[in-house]
CSV table of C-alpha atoms in Angstrom, one decimal:
chain,number,residue,atom,x,y,z
K,265,MET,CA,-22.9,-39.0,-10.4
K,266,LYS,CA,-23.5,-42.4,-11.5
K,267,HIS,CA,-20.6,-43.9,-9.4
K,268,LYS,CA,-22.4,-44.2,-6.3
K,269,HIS,CA,-22.0,-45.8,-2.9
K,270,ASN,CA,-23.5,-47.5,0.4
K,271,ALA,CA,-20.0,-48.8,2.1
K,272,ARG,CA,-19.9,-47.0,5.4
K,273,PHE,CA,-15.9,-46.8,6.8
K,274,ASN,CA,-15.0,-49.1,9.1
K,275,GLU,CA,-12.8,-47.7,11.8
K,276,GLU,CA,-13.1,-51.0,13.8
K,277,GLU,CA,-10.3,-53.3,10.6
K,278,PHE,CA,-8.1,-50.4,11.1
K,279,LEU,CA,-8.3,-50.3,14.8
K,280,ASP,CA,-7.5,-53.6,15.1
K,281,ALA,CA,-3.9,-53.8,16.3
K,282,ALA,CA,-3.8,-56.7,17.6
K,283,PHE,CA,-5.5,-59.1,14.3
K,284,GLU,CA,-3.1,-57.5,12.3
K,285,LYS,CA,0.1,-58.5,14.8
K,286,ARG,CA,-1.3,-62.0,14.5
K,287,ASN,CA,-1.6,-62.6,10.4
K,288,LYS,CA,0.6,-59.9,9.0
K,289,TYR,CA,3.2,-62.4,8.5
K,290,THR,CA,0.9,-65.6,7.6
K,291,SER,CA,-2.5,-63.7,5.1
K,292,HIS,CA,-1.3,-63.2,1.6
K,293,LYS,CA,2.9,-62.6,2.3
K,294,TRP,CA,4.4,-60.0,0.4
K,295,ASP,CA,6.2,-62.3,-1.4
K,296,ASP,CA,10.4,-60.3,-2.3
K,297,ARG,CA,12.1,-63.4,-2.1
K,298,ASP,CA,10.2,-64.7,-4.8
K,299,ARG,CA,9.4,-62.0,-6.9
K,300,GLU,CA,12.2,-60.4,-7.1
K,301,GLU,CA,14.2,-59.0,-10.3
K,302,PRO,CA,18.2,-60.3,-11.0
K,303,GLN,CA,20.6,-58.0,-9.2
K,304,ARG,CA,21.8,-54.8,-11.8
K,305,ASP,CA,24.6,-52.7,-10.3
K,306,GLY,CA,24.7,-54.2,-7.2
K,307,LYS,CA,20.9,-53.7,-6.4
K,308,VAL,CA,17.8,-56.0,-6.2
K,309,TYR,CA,15.4,-55.2,-8.2
K,310,GLU,CA,11.8,-55.4,-7.0
K,311,LYS,CA,9.2,-57.2,-9.9
K,312,GLY,CA,5.9,-56.9,-7.8
K,313,PHE,CA,4.3,-58.7,-4.7
K,314,ASN,CA,0.3,-60.2,-3.9
K,315,CYS,CA,-1.8,-58.3,-2.2
K,316,ALA,CA,-1.8,-58.2,1.8
K,317,GLN,CA,-5.5,-57.6,1.7
K,318,CYS,CA,-6.7,-59.1,-1.4
K,319,GLY,CA,-4.4,-61.1,-3.1
K,320,PHE,CA,-4.4,-59.7,-6.3
K,321,SER,CA,-0.5,-60.2,-8.3
K,322,VAL,CA,0.9,-56.9,-8.3
K,323,THR,CA,3.2,-55.6,-11.5
K,324,THR,CA,5.9,-52.6,-9.8
K,325,SER,CA,6.8,-52.5,-13.6
K,326,ARG,CA,7.1,-48.1,-13.8
K,327,GLU,CA,5.6,-48.3,-17.0
K,328,GLN,CA,2.9,-50.7,-16.1
K,329,SER,CA,1.5,-47.4,-13.0
K,330,GLY,CA,3.3,-44.8,-13.6
K,331,VAL,CA,5.3,-44.7,-10.7
K,332,ASN,CA,8.6,-45.8,-9.2
K,333,ASN,CA,8.1,-47.1,-5.8
K,334,ARG,CA,4.9,-49.1,-5.4
K,335,ASN,CA,3.3,-49.9,-2.5
K,336,HIS,CA,-0.4,-50.4,-3.2
K,337,CYS,CA,-2.8,-52.7,-4.8
K,338,PRO,CA,-4.0,-51.0,-7.8
K,339,ARG,CA,-7.1,-54.0,-7.1
K,340,CYS,CA,-8.1,-53.1,-3.5
K,341,VAL,CA,-6.0,-49.8,-2.9
K,342,TRP,CA,-4.8,-50.5,0.6
K,343,SER,CA,-1.6,-50.9,1.1
K,344,LYS,CA,1.6,-51.9,2.8
K,345,HIS,CA,3.7,-50.6,6.0
K,346,VAL,CA,8.0,-51.1,4.0
K,347,ASP,CA,9.1,-47.9,3.9
K,348,GLU,CA,9.9,-46.5,7.0
K,349,ILE,CA,11.8,-42.7,5.8
K,350,LYS,CA,11.0,-42.4,2.6
K,351,ALA,CA,9.4,-44.0,0.0
K,352,GLY,CA,11.6,-47.3,-1.6
K,353,ASP,CA,14.0,-47.2,1.2
K,354,ARG,CA,11.7,-50.9,2.2
K,355,LYS,CA,13.2,-50.5,6.1
K,356,ALA,CA,10.6,-50.3,8.1
K,357,ASP,CA,9.7,-53.2,10.4
K,358,CYS,CA,5.8,-53.2,10.8
K,359,LYS,CA,4.9,-54.7,7.4
K,360,SER,CA,1.5,-54.5,8.5
K,361,ARG,CA,-1.5,-53.6,6.4
K,362,MET,CA,-2.0,-49.9,5.9
K,363,GLN,CA,-6.1,-48.8,5.0
K,364,PRO,CA,-7.0,-46.6,2.5
K,365,ILE,CA,-9.4,-43.9,4.4
K,366,GLY,CA,-9.6,-40.4,1.8
K,367,LEU,CA,-7.8,-38.8,-0.2
K,368,THR,CA,-6.3,-35.8,-1.0
K,369,LEU,CA,-4.6,-33.1,-2.5
K,370,LYS,CA,-0.7,-32.9,-3.5
K,371,GLN,CA,0.6,-29.7,-3.2
K,372,THR,CA,1.5,-28.0,-6.1
K,373,PRO,CA,3.6,-24.4,-7.2
K,374,LYS,CA,2.3,-21.2,-7.6
K,375,ARG,CA,1.9,-19.3,-11.0
K,376,TYR,CA,0.9,-16.3,-11.6
K,377,ASN,CA,-0.9,-15.5,-8.1
K,378,HIS,CA,-3.4,-18.2,-8.2
K,379,GLU,CA,-3.0,-22.1,-6.1
K,380,ALA,CA,-3.6,-25.2,-8.8
K,381,VAL,CA,-5.0,-28.0,-7.9
K,382,GLY,CA,-3.2,-30.6,-7.0
K,383,GLU,CA,-3.5,-34.3,-8.1
K,384,LEU,CA,-5.2,-36.3,-5.9
K,385,MET,CA,-3.5,-38.6,-3.7
K,386,LEU,CA,-4.6,-41.8,-1.7
K,387,ILE,CA,-3.9,-41.6,1.9
K,388,HIS,CA,-2.9,-44.7,4.1
K,389,ARG,CA,-3.2,-45.1,8.2
K,390,CYS,CA,-1.4,-48.5,8.9
K,391,THR,CA,-3.3,-51.0,10.8
K,392,GLY,CA,-0.7,-52.1,12.6
K,393,CYS,CA,1.1,-48.9,14.4
K,394,GLY,CA,-0.9,-45.6,12.8
K,395,LYS,CA,1.7,-44.7,11.2
K,396,LEU,CA,0.2,-41.6,8.4
K,397,SER,CA,1.0,-42.0,5.0
K,398,ILE,CA,0.0,-40.3,1.5
K,399,ASN,CA,1.3,-41.8,-1.6
K,400,ARG,CA,0.5,-41.2,-5.5
K,401,ILE,CA,-2.0,-42.1,-7.2
K,402,ALA,CA,-1.0,-45.5,-10.2
K,403,ALA,CA,-1.9,-44.9,-13.8
K,404,ASP,CA,-3.4,-48.6,-13.2
K,405,ASP,CA,-5.6,-47.7,-10.0
K,406,ASP,CA,-9.0,-48.5,-10.1
K,407,ALA,CA,-10.9,-45.8,-10.0
K,408,GLY,CA,-13.7,-46.6,-9.3
K,409,MET,CA,-12.2,-48.2,-6.0
K,410,ILE,CA,-10.3,-45.0,-5.2
K,411,TYR,CA,-14.3,-43.1,-5.9
K,412,GLN,CA,-14.9,-45.5,-3.5
K,413,VAL,CA,-12.4,-44.7,-1.0
K,414,PHE,CA,-13.6,-40.7,-1.0
K,415,ASN,CA,-16.9,-41.9,0.0
K,416,ARG,CA,-16.3,-44.3,2.6
K,417,SER,CA,-14.2,-41.0,3.5
K,418,MET,CA,-16.7,-38.7,4.1
K,419,ALA,CA,-18.2,-41.0,7.3
K,420,LEU,CA,-14.9,-40.4,9.1
K,421,THR,CA,-15.9,-39.5,12.6
K,422,VAL,CA,-14.5,-36.1,14.4
K,423,LYS,CA,-12.0,-38.2,16.2
K,424,TRP,CA,-10.1,-39.1,12.4
K,425,LYS,CA,-10.8,-35.5,10.8
K,426,GLU,CA,-8.6,-34.0,14.1
K,427,LEU,CA,-5.9,-36.7,13.4
K,428,LEU,CA,-5.5,-35.9,9.6
K,429,LYS,CA,-5.7,-32.1,10.4
K,430,ASN,CA,-3.2,-31.8,13.5
K,431,GLU,CA,-0.9,-34.1,11.2
K,432,GLY,CA,-1.4,-31.7,8.2
K,433,ILE,CA,-2.7,-33.1,6.0
K,434,ARG,CA,-6.0,-31.7,4.1
K,435,LEU,CA,-8.9,-34.2,4.3
K,436,LEU,CA,-11.7,-34.1,0.7
K,437,GLY,CA,-14.5,-34.0,1.3
K,438,SER,CA,-17.7,-33.3,-1.1
K,439,THR,CA,-17.0,-29.8,-1.4
K,440,ASP,CA,-14.1,-32.0,-3.8
K,441,LEU,CA,-16.7,-33.9,-5.4
K,442,THR,CA,-15.8,-32.7,-9.0
K,443,VAL,CA,-12.0,-32.7,-8.1
K,444,VAL,CA,-12.3,-35.5,-7.4
K,445,TYR,CA,-14.0,-36.9,-9.8
K,446,SER,CA,-13.0,-34.7,-12.5
K,447,GLN,CA,-9.5,-36.3,-11.5
K,448,LEU,CA,-10.4,-39.3,-11.8
K,449,PHE,CA,-12.6,-39.8,-14.4
K,450,GLY,CA,-11.4,-37.0,-16.8
K,451,TRP,CA,-14.1,-33.8,-17.4
K,452,GLN,CA,-15.9,-35.1,-19.6
K,453,SER,CA,-17.5,-37.7,-17.7
K,454,ILE,CA,-18.5,-35.1,-15.8
K,455,LEU,CA,-20.2,-32.6,-18.9
K,456,GLU,CA,-22.5,-35.8,-19.9
K,457,GLU,CA,-24.7,-35.3,-16.2
K,458,PHE,CA,-25.6,-32.2,-16.9
K,459,GLU,CA,-26.6,-32.4,-20.8
K,460,PRO,CA,-29.4,-34.6,-20.6
K,461,HIS,CA,-30.9,-31.6,-18.7
K,462,GLY,CA,-29.7,-28.7,-20.8
K,463,LEU,CA,-27.8,-27.5,-18.5
K,464,SER,CA,-25.0,-25.3,-20.0
K,465,VAL,CA,-21.8,-25.9,-17.7
K,466,ASP,CA,-18.7,-24.1,-17.0
K,467,GLU,CA,-15.5,-26.0,-16.7
K,468,THR,CA,-13.4,-23.1,-15.3
K,469,SER,CA,-16.5,-22.7,-12.6
K,470,LEU,CA,-16.1,-26.1,-11.6
K,471,ILE,CA,-13.2,-26.2,-10.1
K,472,PRO,CA,-13.1,-24.8,-5.7
K,473,PHE,CA,-10.5,-22.5,-4.3
K,474,GLU,CA,-7.4,-24.5,-2.6
K,475,PRO,CA,-6.1,-22.1,0.0
K,476,GLU,CA,-3.2,-22.8,-0.3
K,477,SER,CA,-3.0,-23.6,4.0
K,478,GLU,CA,-5.3,-26.1,4.1
K,479,LEU,CA,-2.8,-28.3,1.3
K,480,VAL,CA,-0.4,-31.2,2.0
K,481,SER,CA,2.8,-30.7,1.4
K,482,VAL,CA,4.0,-34.0,-0.4
K,483,LYS,CA,7.5,-34.4,-1.0
């Protein structure tokens, strides 16, 4: 594949809760107060925020991102722990950074007794309290960076894979490469990999069967 990255997953970075506690209120603050839209119908609507990881100025516009409640940065795809119970509630007190540690699939309804392949979802883990969160990929997210997250997740230890499994989250691995690659870059990008070698590719054969019991359900 064209997108190859050798970056290793840094477990220590998101395990260092003490570091997070010292820095979560001072490093690239979440500028909600400075970037709120005027109140409408008694509610305050966010216009954007500065990424707590890289400092990038992020818009929360649904027209641009394609999602209703945006927490993660489109450039580095790190997030921030601002939601507590449901997406968009902004009731979390933690406010720590959330590191993208892997990808999973959203469960989709059965059709004609066949399980459809769901959309890619980002798995985030809070660097402060350890909470796991599954989030939709936004339309303007950096596909190359998400692919790096997928590659780095291969280096996760058995300990972390078991943790995800116990939480009912199916971490995508090497056998899911074609699903990940096609959803991020399109089927044509996969076909182009084979054309120089004169190989014919049956697109349906590239989609691995996903057992229902292994798919994570996301409301």
